[in-house]
PDB file of C-alpha atoms in Angstrom:
ATOM      1  CA  SER A   1      48.081  56.666  -0.247  1.00 45.00           C
ATOM      2  CA  VAL A   2      47.219  55.626   3.323  1.00 54.00           C
ATOM      3  CA  ASP A   3      50.029  54.025   5.366  1.00 65.00           C
ATOM      4  CA  GLU A   4      48.136  53.707   8.590  1.00 67.00           C
ATOM      5  CA  ILE A   5      44.445  53.292   9.681  1.00 71.00           C
ATOM      6  CA  LYS A   6      43.512  53.866  13.350  1.00 70.00           C
ATOM      7  CA  PHE A   7      40.286  52.697  14.995  1.00 70.00           C
ATOM      8  CA  ASN A   8      39.104  53.434  18.558  1.00 68.00           C
ATOM      9  CA  ILE A   9      36.580  50.920  19.620  1.00 67.00           C
ATOM     10  CA  TYR A  10      34.671  51.085  22.922  1.00 66.00           C
ATOM     11  CA  ASP A  11      33.235  47.845  24.313  1.00 65.00           C
ATOM     12  CA  ASP A  12      31.552  49.655  27.255  1.00 66.00           C
ATOM     13  CA  SER A  13      31.689  53.170  28.558  1.00 65.00           C
ATOM     14  CA  THR A  14      35.190  52.649  30.231  1.00 67.00           C
ATOM     15  CA  THR A  15      37.232  50.427  28.053  1.00 71.00           C
ATOM     16  CA  GLN A  16      38.872  51.556  24.943  1.00 69.00           C
ATOM     17  CA  ILE A  17      40.472  49.285  22.382  1.00 71.00           C
ATOM     18  CA  LYS A  18      42.809  50.814  19.825  1.00 74.00           C
ATOM     19  CA  LEU A  19      43.437  49.016  16.550  1.00 70.00           C
ATOM     20  CA  VAL A  20      46.111  50.148  14.117  1.00 74.00           C
ATOM     21  CA  PHE A  21      46.491  48.657  10.706  1.00 71.00           C
ATOM     22  CA  LYS A  22      49.722  49.494   8.843  1.00 72.00           C
ATOM     23  CA  ALA A  23      50.509  48.955   5.171  1.00 69.00           C
ATOM     24  CA  VAL A  24      53.484  46.814   4.682  1.00 66.00           C
ATOM     25  CA  ASP A  25      55.125  45.354   1.550  1.00 71.00           C
ATOM     26  CA  ALA A  26      53.997  41.813   0.820  1.00 77.00           C
ATOM     27  CA  ALA A  27      56.721  39.182   1.469  1.00 83.00           C
ATOM     28  CA  ILE A  28      58.207  37.487  -1.708  1.00 88.00           C
ATOM     29  CA  LEU A  29      57.231  33.895  -1.707  1.00 90.00           C
ATOM     30  CA  GLY A  30      59.412  31.166  -3.237  1.00 90.00           C
ATOM     31  CA  CYS A  31      61.753  28.298  -2.650  1.00 89.00           C
ATOM     32  CA  ILE A  32      64.459  29.259  -0.164  1.00 91.00           C
ATOM     33  CA  ASP A  33      66.379  25.936  -0.252  1.00 89.00           C
ATOM     34  CA  THR A  34      69.740  26.960  -1.804  1.00 86.00           C
ATOM     35  CA  GLU A  35      70.344  23.445  -3.131  1.00 83.00           C
ATOM     36  CA  ALA A  36      66.967  23.137  -4.961  1.00 85.00           C
ATOM     37  CA  VAL A  37      66.642  23.570  -8.742  1.00 83.00           C
ATOM     38  CA  ASN A  38      63.924  26.213  -8.345  1.00 84.00           C
ATOM     39  CA  TYR A  39      65.768  28.279  -5.540  1.00 87.00           C
ATOM     40  CA  ASN A  40      64.570  31.854  -5.547  1.00 89.00           C
ATOM     41  CA  PRO A  41      67.199  34.146  -4.081  1.00 92.00           C
ATOM     42  CA  ALA A  42      64.686  36.926  -3.893  1.00 93.00           C
ATOM     43  CA  ALA A  43      62.242  34.904  -1.786  1.00 92.00           C
ATOM     44  CA  GLU A  44      61.709  35.937   1.796  1.00 89.00           C
ATOM     45  CA  CYS A  45      59.125  33.231   2.782  1.00 89.00           C
ATOM     46  CA  ASP A  46      59.222  29.547   1.824  1.00 89.00           C
ATOM     47  CA  ASP A  47      56.202  28.587  -0.190  1.00 89.00           C
ATOM     48  CA  GLU A  48      57.015  24.897   0.066  1.00 85.00           C
ATOM     49  CA  THR A  49      57.537  24.412  -3.633  1.00 85.00           C
ATOM     50  CA  CYS A  50      61.195  23.409  -3.499  1.00 86.00           C
ATOM     51  CA  ILE A  51      62.424  20.727  -5.878  1.00 85.00           C
ATOM     52  CA  ASN A  52      65.566  19.028  -4.544  1.00 84.00           C
ATOM     53  CA  PRO A  53      66.005  15.481  -5.837  1.00 86.00           C
ATOM     54  CA  THR A  54      69.556  15.144  -4.275  1.00 84.00           C
ATOM     55  CA  GLY A  55      70.006  11.768  -2.614  1.00 85.00           C
ATOM     56  CA  LYS A  56      69.766   7.982  -2.830  1.00 88.00           C
ATOM     57  CA  TRP A  57      67.076   6.605  -5.235  1.00 88.00           C
ATOM     58  CA  GLU A  58      66.182   3.019  -5.653  1.00 90.00           C
ATOM     59  CA  ILE A  59      66.029   1.915  -9.326  1.00 88.00           C
ATOM     60  CA  ILE A  60      63.107  -0.239 -10.375  1.00 89.00           C
ATOM     61  CA  PRO A  61      63.891  -0.959 -14.021  1.00 87.00           C
ATOM     62  CA  SER A  62      61.460  -2.307 -16.697  1.00 89.00           C
ATOM     63  CA  CYS A  63      63.582  -3.007 -19.786  1.00 86.00           C
ATOM     64  CA  PRO A  64      62.820  -5.591 -22.437  1.00 84.00           C
ATOM     65  CA  TYR A  65      65.284  -8.304 -23.321  1.00 82.00           C
ATOM     66  CA  TYR A  66      67.103  -7.538 -26.567  1.00 77.00           C
ATOM     67  CA  GLU A  67      68.419 -10.229 -28.833  1.00 78.00           C
ATOM     68  CA  VAL A  68      71.633  -9.838 -30.769  1.00 73.00           C
ATOM     69  CA  PHE A  69      72.692 -12.770 -32.992  1.00 73.00           C
ATOM     70  CA  GLY A  70      70.725 -15.261 -30.836  1.00 76.00           C
ATOM     71  CA  ILE A  71      72.198 -13.800 -27.574  1.00 75.00           C
ATOM     72  CA  GLN A  72      69.640 -12.232 -25.168  1.00 78.00           C
ATOM     73  CA  ILE A  73      70.786  -8.956 -23.602  1.00 78.00           C
ATOM     74  CA  ASN A  74      68.945  -7.370 -20.622  1.00 77.00           C
ATOM     75  CA  VAL A  75      69.873  -3.759 -20.300  1.00 77.00           C
ATOM     76  CA  GLU A  76      68.176  -3.512 -16.853  1.00 77.00           C
ATOM     77  CA  GLU A  77      70.901  -5.927 -15.376  1.00 78.00           C
ATOM     78  CA  ARG A  78      73.418  -3.211 -16.128  1.00 77.00           C
ATOM     79  CA  PHE A  79      72.028  -0.885 -13.367  1.00 77.00           C
ATOM     80  CA  ASP A  80      72.858  -1.008  -9.709  1.00 80.00           C
ATOM     81  CA  ASP A  81      69.903  -1.306  -7.375  1.00 84.00           C
ATOM     82  CA  TYR A  82      70.324   2.314  -6.384  1.00 84.00           C
ATOM     83  CA  MET A  83      71.477   5.510  -8.089  1.00 82.00           C
ATOM     84  CA  PHE A  84      72.551   8.766  -6.501  1.00 83.00           C
ATOM     85  CA  ILE A  85      71.418  12.140  -7.746  1.00 82.00           C
ATOM     86  CA  VAL A  86      73.380  15.296  -7.035  1.00 80.00           C
ATOM     87  CA  CYS A  87      71.663  18.571  -7.878  1.00 77.00           C
ATOM     88  CA  ASP A  88      73.825  21.248  -9.368  1.00 73.00           C
ATOM     89  CA  SER A  89      71.720  24.404 -10.439  1.00 67.00           C
ATOM     90  CA  ASN A  90      69.363  23.067 -13.073  1.00 72.00           C
ATOM     91  CA  LYS A  91      71.426  19.976 -13.851  1.00 77.00           C
ATOM     92  CA  LEU A  92      71.313  16.637 -12.130  1.00 78.00           C
ATOM     93  CA  ASN A  93      74.234  14.208 -12.095  1.00 79.00           C
ATOM     94  CA  ILE A  94      72.788  10.724 -12.102  1.00 78.00           C
ATOM     95  CA  ASP A  95      75.145   8.031 -10.932  1.00 75.00           C
ATOM     96  CA  PHE A  96      73.959   4.683 -12.318  1.00 67.00           C
ATOM     97  CA  GLY A  97      76.687   2.844 -10.457  1.00 65.00           C
ATOM     98  CA  SER A  98      79.790   1.089 -11.858  1.00 68.00           C
ATOM     99  CA  ASP A  99      81.273   4.599 -12.390  1.00 74.00           C
ATOM    100  CA  GLN A 100      78.585   5.400 -15.018  1.00 77.00           C
ATOM    101  CA  THR A 101      77.252   8.924 -14.591  1.00 83.00           C
ATOM    102  CA  ALA A 102      74.850  10.772 -16.875  1.00 86.00           C
ATOM    103  CA  TYR A 103      73.349  14.139 -16.479  1.00 87.00           C
ATOM    104  CA  ALA A 104      69.787  15.532 -16.907  1.00 90.00           C
ATOM    105  CA  GLU A 105      68.402  18.999 -17.117  1.00 89.00           C
ATOM    106  CA  ILE A 106      65.540  19.674 -14.807  1.00 86.00           C
ATOM    107  CA  ASP A 107      63.061  22.478 -14.810  1.00 85.00           C
ATOM    108  CA  ILE A 108      61.193  24.044 -11.953  1.00 80.00           C
ATOM    109  CA  THR A 109      58.324  21.634 -12.300  1.00 85.00           C
ATOM    110  CA  GLY A 110      60.517  18.515 -11.902  1.00 87.00           C
ATOM    111  CA  GLN A 111      60.451  17.701 -15.641  1.00 92.00           C
ATOM    112  CA  LEU A 112      63.735  16.114 -16.884  1.00 92.00           C
ATOM    113  CA  ILE A 113      65.512  16.082 -20.254  1.00 94.00           C
ATOM    114  CA  ILE A 114      68.403  13.607 -20.575  1.00 93.00           C
ATOM    115  CA  PRO A 115      70.396  14.906 -23.601  1.00 95.00           C
ATOM    116  CA  ASN A 116      72.248  12.521 -25.795  1.00 96.00           C
ATOM    117  CA  GLN A 117      75.430  11.323 -24.047  1.00 94.00           C
ATOM    118  CA  THR A 118      77.748   8.339 -23.883  1.00 93.00           C
ATOM    119  CA  ILE A 119      78.137   5.814 -21.008  1.00 88.00           C
ATOM    120  CA  THR A 120      79.948   2.531 -21.035  1.00 87.00           C
ATOM    121  CA  LEU A 121      78.064  -0.601 -20.075  1.00 83.00           C
ATOM    122  CA  ASP A 122      79.539  -4.076 -19.241  1.00 81.00           C
ATOM    123  CA  PHE A 123      78.398  -6.787 -21.692  1.00 80.00           C
ATOM    124  CA  GLN A 124      81.227  -9.245 -20.810  1.00 83.00           C
ATOM    125  CA  ASP A 125      78.874 -11.956 -19.657  1.00 82.00           C
ATOM    126  CA  GLU A 126      77.371 -12.032 -23.159  1.00 80.00           C
ATOM    127  CA  GLY A 127      80.842 -12.081 -24.662  1.00 81.00           C
ATOM    128  CA  TYR A 128      80.866  -8.531 -26.022  1.00 80.00           C
ATOM    129  CA  GLY A 129      82.996  -6.737 -23.417  1.00 83.00           C
ATOM    130  CA  PHE A 130      82.587  -3.091 -22.531  1.00 86.00           C
ATOM    131  CA  ILE A 131      80.429  -1.168 -25.042  1.00 86.00           C
ATOM    132  CA  ASP A 132      79.926   2.634 -25.430  1.00 89.00           C
ATOM    133  CA  VAL A 133      76.217   3.256 -25.342  1.00 89.00           C
ATOM    134  CA  GLU A 134      74.456   6.505 -26.311  1.00 93.00           C
ATOM    135  CA  VAL A 135      71.638   7.306 -23.861  1.00 92.00           C
ATOM    136  CA  TYR A 136      69.032   9.969 -23.982  1.00 96.00           C
ATOM    137  CA  GLY A 137      65.461  10.388 -22.763  1.00 96.00           C
ATOM    138  CA  ASP A 138      63.144  12.304 -20.508  1.00 96.00           C
ATOM    139  CA  GLY A 139      61.233  11.831 -17.272  1.00 95.00           C
ATOM    140  CA  SER A 140      60.207  13.581 -14.144  1.00 94.00           C
ATOM    141  CA  VAL A 141      60.664  13.670 -10.310  1.00 90.00           C
ATOM    142  CA  ASN A 142      58.185  14.451  -7.597  1.00 89.00           C
ATOM    143  CA  THR A 143      60.193  15.223  -4.522  1.00 84.00           C
ATOM    144  CA  ASP A 144      57.074  15.680  -2.402  1.00 83.00           C
ATOM    145  CA  ILE A 145      56.313  12.096  -2.528  1.00 88.00           C
ATOM    146  CA  GLY A 146      59.803  10.839  -3.534  1.00 89.00           C
ATOM    147  CA  ILE A 147      59.137   9.147  -6.758  1.00 92.00           C
ATOM    148  CA  GLY A 148      60.205   9.571 -10.405  1.00 93.00           C
ATOM    149  CA  ILE A 149      60.405   8.100 -13.824  1.00 94.00           C
ATOM    150  CA  LEU A 150      63.084   7.998 -16.395  1.00 92.00           C
ATOM    151  CA  ASN A 151      62.298   7.067 -19.983  1.00 95.00           C
ATOM    152  CA  LEU A 152      65.633   6.159 -21.601  1.00 92.00           C
ATOM    153  CA  THR A 153      66.745   5.060 -25.084  1.00 93.00           C
ATOM    154  CA  PHE A 154      69.999   3.264 -25.580  1.00 89.00           C
ATOM    155  CA  VAL A 155      71.826   3.140 -28.889  1.00 91.00           C
ATOM    156  CA  PHE A 156      74.855   0.890 -29.310  1.00 86.00           C
ATOM    157  CA  GLU A 157      76.993  -1.020 -31.728  1.00 85.00           C
ATOM    158  CA  ILE A 158      77.678  -4.680 -30.721  1.00 77.00           C
ATOM    159  CA  LEU A 159      79.432  -5.548 -33.994  1.00 76.00           C
ATOM    160  CA  PRO A 160      80.860  -3.014 -36.426  1.00 80.00           C
ATOM    161  CA  GLY A 161      78.177  -1.531 -38.560  1.00 81.00           C
ATOM    162  CA  SER A 162      75.192  -3.025 -36.493  1.00 80.00           C
ATOM    163  CA  ILE A 163      73.509  -0.188 -34.753  1.00 85.00           C
ATOM    164  CA  GLU A 164      71.115  -1.511 -32.031  1.00 83.00           C
ATOM    165  CA  GLU A 165      68.403   0.576 -30.113  1.00 87.00           C
ATOM    166  CA  THR A 166      66.279  -0.345 -27.173  1.00 86.00           C
ATOM    167  CA  SER A 167      64.212   1.596 -24.670  1.00 89.00           C
ATOM    168  CA  CYS A 168      63.923   1.242 -20.941  1.00 90.00           C
ATOM    169  CA  VAL A 169      61.733   2.743 -18.186  1.00 93.00           C
ATOM    170  CA  LEU A 170      63.296   3.341 -14.788  1.00 90.00           C
ATOM    171  CA  THR A 171      60.861   4.028 -11.897  1.00 92.00           C
ATOM    172  CA  ILE A 172      62.924   5.603  -9.077  1.00 91.00           C
ATOM    173  CA  ASP A 173      61.997   5.761  -5.396  1.00 93.00           C
ATOM    174  CA  LYS A 174      63.720   8.170  -3.049  1.00 90.00           C
ATOM    175  CA  GLN A 175      65.271   6.398  -0.016  1.00 89.00           C
TER     176      GLN A 175
END
């Protein structure tokens, strides 16, 4: 194996230029942001692939009205205008406001899985009070351009024995 190559180059009869090429180990590329979901502790040089969705995101919901016994319910009215995402390893804590937090698992490409979990939503205006709602879904975030999408399904029981289900799409925009 050759560790060093030397060249002597003459540009005229009196000037000598010496070039020396040395073999070095290639730097390990990767994400060096310790708070990113794809942080690579072995990386020596940042390759600008870090995915870190931590921060404030505007919620732009698109949820259909749902009718229960002649009363229209709009799930999108249950969300605050903003949510906060906190990244913890490959898990995201998603604060929907009103003390309602769900979590999502995120992979190194920004794809999200929201496993089945329970949050409590306020349906007092419709006369139903606070209701435990099962929520699950999927989505993705692109932190390069600061947008994402969450596809959520809500399953809840308004009256005993009446299981209701509706879906909702949340477009999110990093602030």
